[in-house]
Short mmCIF file of C-alpha atoms in Angstrom, two decimals:
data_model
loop_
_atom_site.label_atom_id
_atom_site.label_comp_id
_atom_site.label_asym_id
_atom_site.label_seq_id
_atom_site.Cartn_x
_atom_site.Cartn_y
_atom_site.Cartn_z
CA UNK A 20 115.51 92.34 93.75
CA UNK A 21 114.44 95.49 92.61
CA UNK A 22 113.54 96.55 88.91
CA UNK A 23 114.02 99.57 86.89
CA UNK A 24 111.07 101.06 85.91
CA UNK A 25 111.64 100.11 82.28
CA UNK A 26 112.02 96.50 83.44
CA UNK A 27 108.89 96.90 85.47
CA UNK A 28 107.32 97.91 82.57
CA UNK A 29 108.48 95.46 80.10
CA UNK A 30 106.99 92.53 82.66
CA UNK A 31 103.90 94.55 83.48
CA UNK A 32 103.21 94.51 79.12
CA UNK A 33 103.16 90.89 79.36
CA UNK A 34 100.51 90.42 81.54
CA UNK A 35 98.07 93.12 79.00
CA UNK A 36 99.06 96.81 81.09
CA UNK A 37 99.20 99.56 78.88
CA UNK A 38 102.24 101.50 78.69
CA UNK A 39 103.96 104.41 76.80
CA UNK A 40 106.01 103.87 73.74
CA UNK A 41 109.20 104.43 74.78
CA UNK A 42 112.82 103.31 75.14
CA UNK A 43 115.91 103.82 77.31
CA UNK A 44 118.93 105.58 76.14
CA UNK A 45 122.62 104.91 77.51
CA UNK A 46 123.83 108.19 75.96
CA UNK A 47 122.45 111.59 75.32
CA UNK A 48 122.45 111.32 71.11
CA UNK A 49 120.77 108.10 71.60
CA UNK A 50 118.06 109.73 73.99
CA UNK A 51 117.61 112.66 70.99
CA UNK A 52 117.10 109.74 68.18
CA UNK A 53 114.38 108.12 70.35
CA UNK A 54 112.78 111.17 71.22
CA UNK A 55 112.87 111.44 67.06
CA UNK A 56 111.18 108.22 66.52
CA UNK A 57 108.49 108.67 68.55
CA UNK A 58 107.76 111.73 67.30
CA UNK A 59 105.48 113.03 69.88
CA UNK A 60 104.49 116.64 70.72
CA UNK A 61 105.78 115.89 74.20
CA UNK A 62 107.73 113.78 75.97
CA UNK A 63 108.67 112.45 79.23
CA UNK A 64 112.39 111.41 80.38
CA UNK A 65 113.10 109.65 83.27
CA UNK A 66 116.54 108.86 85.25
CA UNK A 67 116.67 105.36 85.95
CA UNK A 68 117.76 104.62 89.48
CA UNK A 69 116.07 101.94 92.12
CA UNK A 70 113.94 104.44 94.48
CA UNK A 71 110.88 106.45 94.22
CA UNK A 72 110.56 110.34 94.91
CA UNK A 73 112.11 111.02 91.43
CA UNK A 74 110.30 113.81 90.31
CA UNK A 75 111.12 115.86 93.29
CA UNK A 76 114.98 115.24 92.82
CA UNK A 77 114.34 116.77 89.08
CA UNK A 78 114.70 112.79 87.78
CA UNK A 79 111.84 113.70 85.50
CA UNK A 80 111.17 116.24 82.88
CA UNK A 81 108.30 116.75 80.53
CA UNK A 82 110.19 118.23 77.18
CA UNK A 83 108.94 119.73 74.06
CA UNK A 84 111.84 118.79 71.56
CA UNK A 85 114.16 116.13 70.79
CA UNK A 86 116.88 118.50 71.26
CA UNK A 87 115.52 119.61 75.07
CA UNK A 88 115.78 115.86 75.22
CA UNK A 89 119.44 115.39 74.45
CA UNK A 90 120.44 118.55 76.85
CA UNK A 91 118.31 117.11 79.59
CA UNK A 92 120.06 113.50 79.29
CA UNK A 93 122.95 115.45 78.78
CA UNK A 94 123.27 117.15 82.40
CA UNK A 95 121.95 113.44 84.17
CA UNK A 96 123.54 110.63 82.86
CA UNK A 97 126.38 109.51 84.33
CA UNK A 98 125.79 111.81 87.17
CA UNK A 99 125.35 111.03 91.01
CA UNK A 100 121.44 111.12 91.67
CA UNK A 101 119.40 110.80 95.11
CA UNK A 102 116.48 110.96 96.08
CA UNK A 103 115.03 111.96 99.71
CA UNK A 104 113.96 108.07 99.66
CA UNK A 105 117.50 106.96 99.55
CA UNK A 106 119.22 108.79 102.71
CA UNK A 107 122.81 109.87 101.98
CA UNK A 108 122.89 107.52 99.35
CA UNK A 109 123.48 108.12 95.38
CA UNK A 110 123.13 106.11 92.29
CA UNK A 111 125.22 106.86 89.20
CA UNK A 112 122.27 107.13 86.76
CA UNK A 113 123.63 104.90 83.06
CA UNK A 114 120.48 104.93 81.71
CA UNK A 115 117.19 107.17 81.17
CA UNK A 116 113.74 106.18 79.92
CA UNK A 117 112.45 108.04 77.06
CA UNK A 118 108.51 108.16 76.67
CA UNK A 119 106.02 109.52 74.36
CA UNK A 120 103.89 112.53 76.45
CA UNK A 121 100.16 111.36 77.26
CA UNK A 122 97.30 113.40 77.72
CA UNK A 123 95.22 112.59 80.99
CA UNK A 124 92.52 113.68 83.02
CA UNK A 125 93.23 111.97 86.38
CA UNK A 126 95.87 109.42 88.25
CA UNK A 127 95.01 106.72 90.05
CA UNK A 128 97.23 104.58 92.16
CA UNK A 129 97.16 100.59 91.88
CA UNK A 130 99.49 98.49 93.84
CA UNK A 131 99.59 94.96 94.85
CA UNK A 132 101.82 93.80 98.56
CA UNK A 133 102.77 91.12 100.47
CA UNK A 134 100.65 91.70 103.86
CA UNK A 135 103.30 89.58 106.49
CA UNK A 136 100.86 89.79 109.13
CA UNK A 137 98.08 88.12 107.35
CA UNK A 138 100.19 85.85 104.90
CA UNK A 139 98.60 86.94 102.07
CA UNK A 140 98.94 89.40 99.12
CA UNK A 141 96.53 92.64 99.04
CA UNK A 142 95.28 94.49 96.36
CA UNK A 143 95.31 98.82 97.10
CA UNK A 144 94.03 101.29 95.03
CA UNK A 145 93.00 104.93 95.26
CA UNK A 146 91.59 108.02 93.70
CA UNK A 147 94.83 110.24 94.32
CA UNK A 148 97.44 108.59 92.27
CA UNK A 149 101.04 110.64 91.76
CA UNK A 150 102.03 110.61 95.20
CA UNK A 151 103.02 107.98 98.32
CA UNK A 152 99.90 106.09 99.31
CA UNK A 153 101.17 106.27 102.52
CA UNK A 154 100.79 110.36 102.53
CA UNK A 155 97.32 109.40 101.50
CA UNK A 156 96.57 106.76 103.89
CA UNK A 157 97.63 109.81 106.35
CA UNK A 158 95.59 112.61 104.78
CA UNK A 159 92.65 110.69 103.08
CA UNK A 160 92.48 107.62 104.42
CA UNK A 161 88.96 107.49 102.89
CA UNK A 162 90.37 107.44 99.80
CA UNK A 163 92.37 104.21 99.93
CA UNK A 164 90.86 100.88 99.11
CA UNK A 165 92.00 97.43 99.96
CA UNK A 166 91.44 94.28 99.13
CA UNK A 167 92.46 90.83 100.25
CA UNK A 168 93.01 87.72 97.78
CA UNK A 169 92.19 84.34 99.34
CA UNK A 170 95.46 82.32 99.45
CA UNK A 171 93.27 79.31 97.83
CA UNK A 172 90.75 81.17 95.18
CA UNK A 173 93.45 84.84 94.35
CA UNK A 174 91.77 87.98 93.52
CA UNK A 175 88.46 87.23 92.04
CA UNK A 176 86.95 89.86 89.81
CA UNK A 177 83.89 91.29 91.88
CA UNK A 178 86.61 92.37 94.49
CA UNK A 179 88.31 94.24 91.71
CA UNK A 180 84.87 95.82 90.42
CA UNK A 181 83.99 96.77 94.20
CA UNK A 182 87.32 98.36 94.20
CA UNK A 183 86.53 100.68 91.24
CA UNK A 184 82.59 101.66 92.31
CA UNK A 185 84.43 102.88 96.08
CA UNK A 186 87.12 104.85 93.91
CA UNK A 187 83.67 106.44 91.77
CA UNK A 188 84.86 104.87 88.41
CA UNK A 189 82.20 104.55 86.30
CA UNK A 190 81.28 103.43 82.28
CA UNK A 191 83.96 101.87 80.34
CA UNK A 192 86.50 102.57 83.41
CA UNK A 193 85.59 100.60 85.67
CA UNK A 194 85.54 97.10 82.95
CA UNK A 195 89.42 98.55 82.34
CA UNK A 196 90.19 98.67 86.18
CA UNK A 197 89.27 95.31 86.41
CA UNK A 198 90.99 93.93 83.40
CA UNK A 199 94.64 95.80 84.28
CA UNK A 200 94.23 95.28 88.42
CA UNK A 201 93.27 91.37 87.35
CA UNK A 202 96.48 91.70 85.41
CA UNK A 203 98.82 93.24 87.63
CA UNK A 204 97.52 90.56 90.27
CA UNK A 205 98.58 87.63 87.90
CA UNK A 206 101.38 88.94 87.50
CA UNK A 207 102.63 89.24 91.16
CA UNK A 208 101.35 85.78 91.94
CA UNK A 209 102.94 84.41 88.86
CA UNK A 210 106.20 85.92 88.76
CA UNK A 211 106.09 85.69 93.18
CA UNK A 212 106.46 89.65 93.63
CA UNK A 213 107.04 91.25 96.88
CA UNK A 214 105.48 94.84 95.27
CA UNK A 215 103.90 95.55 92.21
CA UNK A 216 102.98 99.04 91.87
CA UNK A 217 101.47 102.03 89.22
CA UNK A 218 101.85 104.91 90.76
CA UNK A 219 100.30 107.09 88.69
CA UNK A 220 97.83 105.01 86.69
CA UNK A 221 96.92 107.75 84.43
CA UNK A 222 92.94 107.95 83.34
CA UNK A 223 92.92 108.96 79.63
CA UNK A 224 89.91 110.02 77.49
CA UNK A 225 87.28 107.15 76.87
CA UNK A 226 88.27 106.14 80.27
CA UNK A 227 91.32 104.50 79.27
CA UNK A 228 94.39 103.82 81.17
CA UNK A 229 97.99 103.58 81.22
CA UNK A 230 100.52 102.74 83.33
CA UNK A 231 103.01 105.91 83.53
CA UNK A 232 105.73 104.18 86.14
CA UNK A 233 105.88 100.83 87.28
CA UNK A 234 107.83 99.46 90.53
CA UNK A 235 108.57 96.01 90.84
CA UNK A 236 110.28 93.90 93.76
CA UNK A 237 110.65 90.22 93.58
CA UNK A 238 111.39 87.80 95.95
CA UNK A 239 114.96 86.89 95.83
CA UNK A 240 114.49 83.41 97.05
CA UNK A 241 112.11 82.96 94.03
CA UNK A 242 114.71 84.08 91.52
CA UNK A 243 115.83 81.01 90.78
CA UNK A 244 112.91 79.84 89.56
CA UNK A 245 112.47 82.92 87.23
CA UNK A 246 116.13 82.64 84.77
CA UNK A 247 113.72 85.35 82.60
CA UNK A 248 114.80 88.08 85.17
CA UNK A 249 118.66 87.20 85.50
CA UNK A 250 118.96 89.12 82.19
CA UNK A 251 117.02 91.57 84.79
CA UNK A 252 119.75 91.63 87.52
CA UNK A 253 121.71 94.44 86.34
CA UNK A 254 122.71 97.73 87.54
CA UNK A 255 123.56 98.36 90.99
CA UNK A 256 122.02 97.52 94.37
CA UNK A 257 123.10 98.67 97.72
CA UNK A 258 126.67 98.56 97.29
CA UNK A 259 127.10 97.00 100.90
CA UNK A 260 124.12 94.67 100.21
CA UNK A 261 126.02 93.36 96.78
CA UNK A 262 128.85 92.74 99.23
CA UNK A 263 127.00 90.63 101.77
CA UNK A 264 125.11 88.55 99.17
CA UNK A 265 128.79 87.56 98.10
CA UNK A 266 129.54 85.75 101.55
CA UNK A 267 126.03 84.62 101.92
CA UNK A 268 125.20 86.90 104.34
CA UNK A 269 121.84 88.59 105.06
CA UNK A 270 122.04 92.17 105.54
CA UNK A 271 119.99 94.71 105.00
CA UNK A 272 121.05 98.72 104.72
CA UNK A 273 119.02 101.07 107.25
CA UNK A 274 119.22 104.22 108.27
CA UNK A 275 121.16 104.48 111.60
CA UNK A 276 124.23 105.20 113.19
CA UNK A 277 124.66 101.87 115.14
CA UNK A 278 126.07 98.81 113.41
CA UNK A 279 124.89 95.57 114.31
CA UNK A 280 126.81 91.89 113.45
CA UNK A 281 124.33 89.16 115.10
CA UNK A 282 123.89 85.16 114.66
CA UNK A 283 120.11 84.58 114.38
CA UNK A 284 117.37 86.73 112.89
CA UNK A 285 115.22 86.65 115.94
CA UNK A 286 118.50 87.41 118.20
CA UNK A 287 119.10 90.56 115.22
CA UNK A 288 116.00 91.90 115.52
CA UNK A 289 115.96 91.64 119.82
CA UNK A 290 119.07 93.67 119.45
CA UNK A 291 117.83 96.28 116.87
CA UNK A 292 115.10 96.78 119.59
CA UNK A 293 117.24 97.27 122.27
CA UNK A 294 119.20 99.82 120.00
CA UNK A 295 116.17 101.55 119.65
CA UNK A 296 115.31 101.78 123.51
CA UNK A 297 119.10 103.15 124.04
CA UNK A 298 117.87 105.90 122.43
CA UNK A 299 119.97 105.12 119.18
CA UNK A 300 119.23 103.85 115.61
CA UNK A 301 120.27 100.47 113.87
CA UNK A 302 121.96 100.76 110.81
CA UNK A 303 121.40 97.66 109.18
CA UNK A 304 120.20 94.40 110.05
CA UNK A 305 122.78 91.41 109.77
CA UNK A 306 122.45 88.31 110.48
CA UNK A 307 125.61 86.28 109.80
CA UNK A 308 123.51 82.87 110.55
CA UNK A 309 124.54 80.23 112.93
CA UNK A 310 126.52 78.22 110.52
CA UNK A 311 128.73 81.52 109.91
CA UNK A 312 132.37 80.71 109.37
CA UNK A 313 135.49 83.39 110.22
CA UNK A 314 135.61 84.56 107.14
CA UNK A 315 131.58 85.24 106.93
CA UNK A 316 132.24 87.09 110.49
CA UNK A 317 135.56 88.93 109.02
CA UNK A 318 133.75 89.99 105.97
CA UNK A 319 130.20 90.87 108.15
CA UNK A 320 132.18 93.11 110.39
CA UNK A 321 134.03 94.58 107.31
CA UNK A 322 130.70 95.45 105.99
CA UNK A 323 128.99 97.16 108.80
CA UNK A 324 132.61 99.17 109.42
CA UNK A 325 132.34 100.55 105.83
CA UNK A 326 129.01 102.09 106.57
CA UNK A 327 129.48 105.80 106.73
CA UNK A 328 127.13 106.00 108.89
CA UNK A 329 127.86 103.58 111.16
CA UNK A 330 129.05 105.87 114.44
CA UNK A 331 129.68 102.48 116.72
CA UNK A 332 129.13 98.59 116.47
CA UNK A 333 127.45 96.33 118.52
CA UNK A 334 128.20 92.56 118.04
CA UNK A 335 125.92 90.07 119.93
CA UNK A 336 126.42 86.50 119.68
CA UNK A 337 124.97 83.81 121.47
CA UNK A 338 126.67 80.81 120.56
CA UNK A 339 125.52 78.06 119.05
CA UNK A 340 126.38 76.64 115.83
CA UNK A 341 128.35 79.32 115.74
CA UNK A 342 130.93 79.15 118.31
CA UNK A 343 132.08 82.30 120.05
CA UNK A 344 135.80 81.29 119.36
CA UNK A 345 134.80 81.51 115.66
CA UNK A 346 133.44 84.74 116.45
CA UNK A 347 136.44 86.41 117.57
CA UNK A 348 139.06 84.34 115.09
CA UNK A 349 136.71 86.34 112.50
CA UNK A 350 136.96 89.24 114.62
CA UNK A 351 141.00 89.59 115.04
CA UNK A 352 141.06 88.10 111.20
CA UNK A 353 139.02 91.34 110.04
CA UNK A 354 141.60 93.81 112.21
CA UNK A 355 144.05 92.68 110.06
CA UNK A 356 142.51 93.82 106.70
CA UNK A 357 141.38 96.84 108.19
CA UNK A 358 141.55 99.44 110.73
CA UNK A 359 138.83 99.02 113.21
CA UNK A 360 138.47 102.93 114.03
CA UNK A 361 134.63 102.81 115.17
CA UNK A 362 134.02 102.04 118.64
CA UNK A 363 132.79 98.27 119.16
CA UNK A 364 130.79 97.01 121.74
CA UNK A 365 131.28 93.32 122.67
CA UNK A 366 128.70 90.70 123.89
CA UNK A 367 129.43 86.79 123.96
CA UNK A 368 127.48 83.59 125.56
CA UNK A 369 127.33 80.45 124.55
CA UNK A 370 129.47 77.66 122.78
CA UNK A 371 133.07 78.28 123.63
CA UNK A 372 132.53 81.43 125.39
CA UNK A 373 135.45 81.69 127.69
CA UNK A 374 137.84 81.12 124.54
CA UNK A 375 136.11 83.42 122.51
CA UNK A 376 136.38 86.10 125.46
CA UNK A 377 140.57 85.28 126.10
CA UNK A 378 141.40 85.46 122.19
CA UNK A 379 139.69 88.95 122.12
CA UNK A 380 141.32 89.89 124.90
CA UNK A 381 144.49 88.61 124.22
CA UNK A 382 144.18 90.40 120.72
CA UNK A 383 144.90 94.04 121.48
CA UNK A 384 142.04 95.34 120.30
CA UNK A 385 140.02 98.04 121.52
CA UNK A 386 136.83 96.38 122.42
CA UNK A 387 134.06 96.94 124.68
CA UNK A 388 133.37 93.39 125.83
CA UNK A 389 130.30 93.16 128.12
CA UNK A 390 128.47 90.32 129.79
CA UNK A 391 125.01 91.22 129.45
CA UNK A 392 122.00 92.69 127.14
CA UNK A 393 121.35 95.50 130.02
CA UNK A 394 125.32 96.18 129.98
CA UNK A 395 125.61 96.75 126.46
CA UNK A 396 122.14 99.05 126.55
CA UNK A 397 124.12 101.02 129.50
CA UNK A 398 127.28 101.44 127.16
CA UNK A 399 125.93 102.35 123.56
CA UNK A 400 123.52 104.62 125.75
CA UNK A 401 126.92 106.45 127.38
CA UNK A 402 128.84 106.25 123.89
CA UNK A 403 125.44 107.83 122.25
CA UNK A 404 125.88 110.66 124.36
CA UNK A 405 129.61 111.12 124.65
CA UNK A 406 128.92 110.88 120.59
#
């Protein structure tokens, strides 16, 4: 689950990160009055959506007045907002952050990930804060430091310290590195965060710092140990995503043109290889699992259909748990909700195959049915190019 900034923020402040005063607004008069109360020569407003690359989508402004305030908020809430991080997609922003301006004299960039490889969390940081470490890893890769945390001891503080002498902090800075990047680590451990991230962390006079945005990602599987962050769950995700979660489904939104219904996560990610070597790209990842029932495979294919920018859909099942009669009862049970109008490319084997291969057949639909992985690579390669 992914956190607004303000919620970010308001977790971050727990665990001793400085942050600006500052509220969120619902409405443009309420954005003025905060912009009032703080009563700052500046100040900073923010759109509140789940995605970086704000800024360059004009999600942020730096305004001198309480009244530029209430114009800004004005001509953004309740509006359609993207960024270039989101695709095609849009967010109806409901809420913007209001923030007292602050004076700095550099950003830095602090971030703490999962590393899946190495089953363990890593600390980055870096002297160029304000944009995508992963620009910087590309252009100044010197500039990027890493550190590893032990799964048994966590981040101890030296590593910290060595992180700020490589990033030429120096004085009281580098005592305040350690105490916020010793912070921001106990908080991702503690509240089980996939990605905790200040991107800028803005370098004030006295060598002071605060955290001017905050992203936050936490394991959904550890939610349920967390009920502080239910209050959290609010505002929209992927509208597709919200859908699956509903029928226990995992599915993730990507940014292809071929749909993909599988049983089995290693099976789903075989298949969005073999889209790739067709020359095509996935759009999404689902796995409807092998206990899937017909309606988890009527709703799964109802999903990836509703993609926009789904061009064709590949199903590949190898039955199991899931029998491939179950398959196609969800299949035929979907056609009769909706009109299948995107091209769909069939592959069966397993439990109940030849049944699962007559009902389809004996269904009138449209399908593609073929018998192996290197048939269905020939077809979605043909369909690719006949577009």
């Amino acid at each position: 689950m992914r956190f607004y900034e303000f919620q970010g923020k308001k977790v971050l402040a727990e665990y001793g990160i400085p942050i600006p005063k500052g509220e969120v607004a619902e409405s443009p008069q309420e954005a003025r009055r905060i912009a009032e109360r703080l009563g700052s020569r500046r100040i900073a407003a923010k759109v509140q959506v789940k995605a970086g690359g704000r800024g360059r989508g004009g999600g942020i402004a730096v305004l001198d007045s309480p009244e530029e305030v209430e114009s800004w908020a004005a001509g953004v809430l309740g509006k359609e907002f993207s960024t270039y991080q989101m695709g095609k997609a849009t967010e109806r922003v409901e809420r913007v952050l209001i923030e007292e301006g602050v004076d700095i004299k550099g950003e830095l960039y602090l971030g703490v990930t999962l590393d899946r490889r190495r089953g363990r969390l890593v600390v980055i940081g870096s002297s160029e804060g304000g944009v995508e470490i992963e620009e910087v890893a590309r252009r100044n890769p010197e500039r990027v430091v890493k550190e590893e945390a032990d799964p048994a001891f966590g981040l101890l503080p030296f590593q910290a310290r060595r992180m700020a002498y490589k990033m030429g902090l120096g004085g009281a800075g580098i005592s305040e590195w350690v105490k916020i990047t010793m912070g921001l680590f106990k908080a991702a451990t503690e509240k089980e965060m996939l990605l905790a991230e200040i991107n800028p962390l803005a370098l004030k006079e006295g060598d002071r710092f605060v955290a001017l945005d905050a992203k936050v990602e936490i394991d959904d599987n550890a939610l349920r140990r967390h009920p502080e962050f239910q209050e959290m769950a609010t505002g929209p995700e992927d509208p597709l995503e919200a859908w699956a979660k509903k029928y226990n489904l995992n599915y993730i939104k990507m940014k292809g043109d071929v749909g993909c219904l599988v049983n089995g996560a290693g099976l789903a990610m075989a298949t969005m290889d073999l889209i790739k070597l067709a020359g095509g790209e996935p759009a999404n990842f689902l796995d409807v699992g092998g206990g899937a029932t017909v309606e988890m495979v009527r709703e799964g294919l109802k999903i990836v259909h509703a993609d926009p920018d789904v061009k064709l859909i590949f199903i590949n099942i190898f039955g199991g748990i899931l029998r491939c009669d179950t398959l196609a009862n969800g299949v035929i049970e979907a056609s009769k909700e909706i009109t299948l109008t995107k091209p769909i490319v069939v592959r069966l084997e397993g439990t109940n195959v030849e049944e699962g291969r007559r009902l389809l057949d004996s269904s009138g639909l449209d399908l593609i049915t073929v018998g192996t992985m290197a048939e269905a690579t020939e077809r979605i390669v043909q369909m690719l190019k006949e577009g």
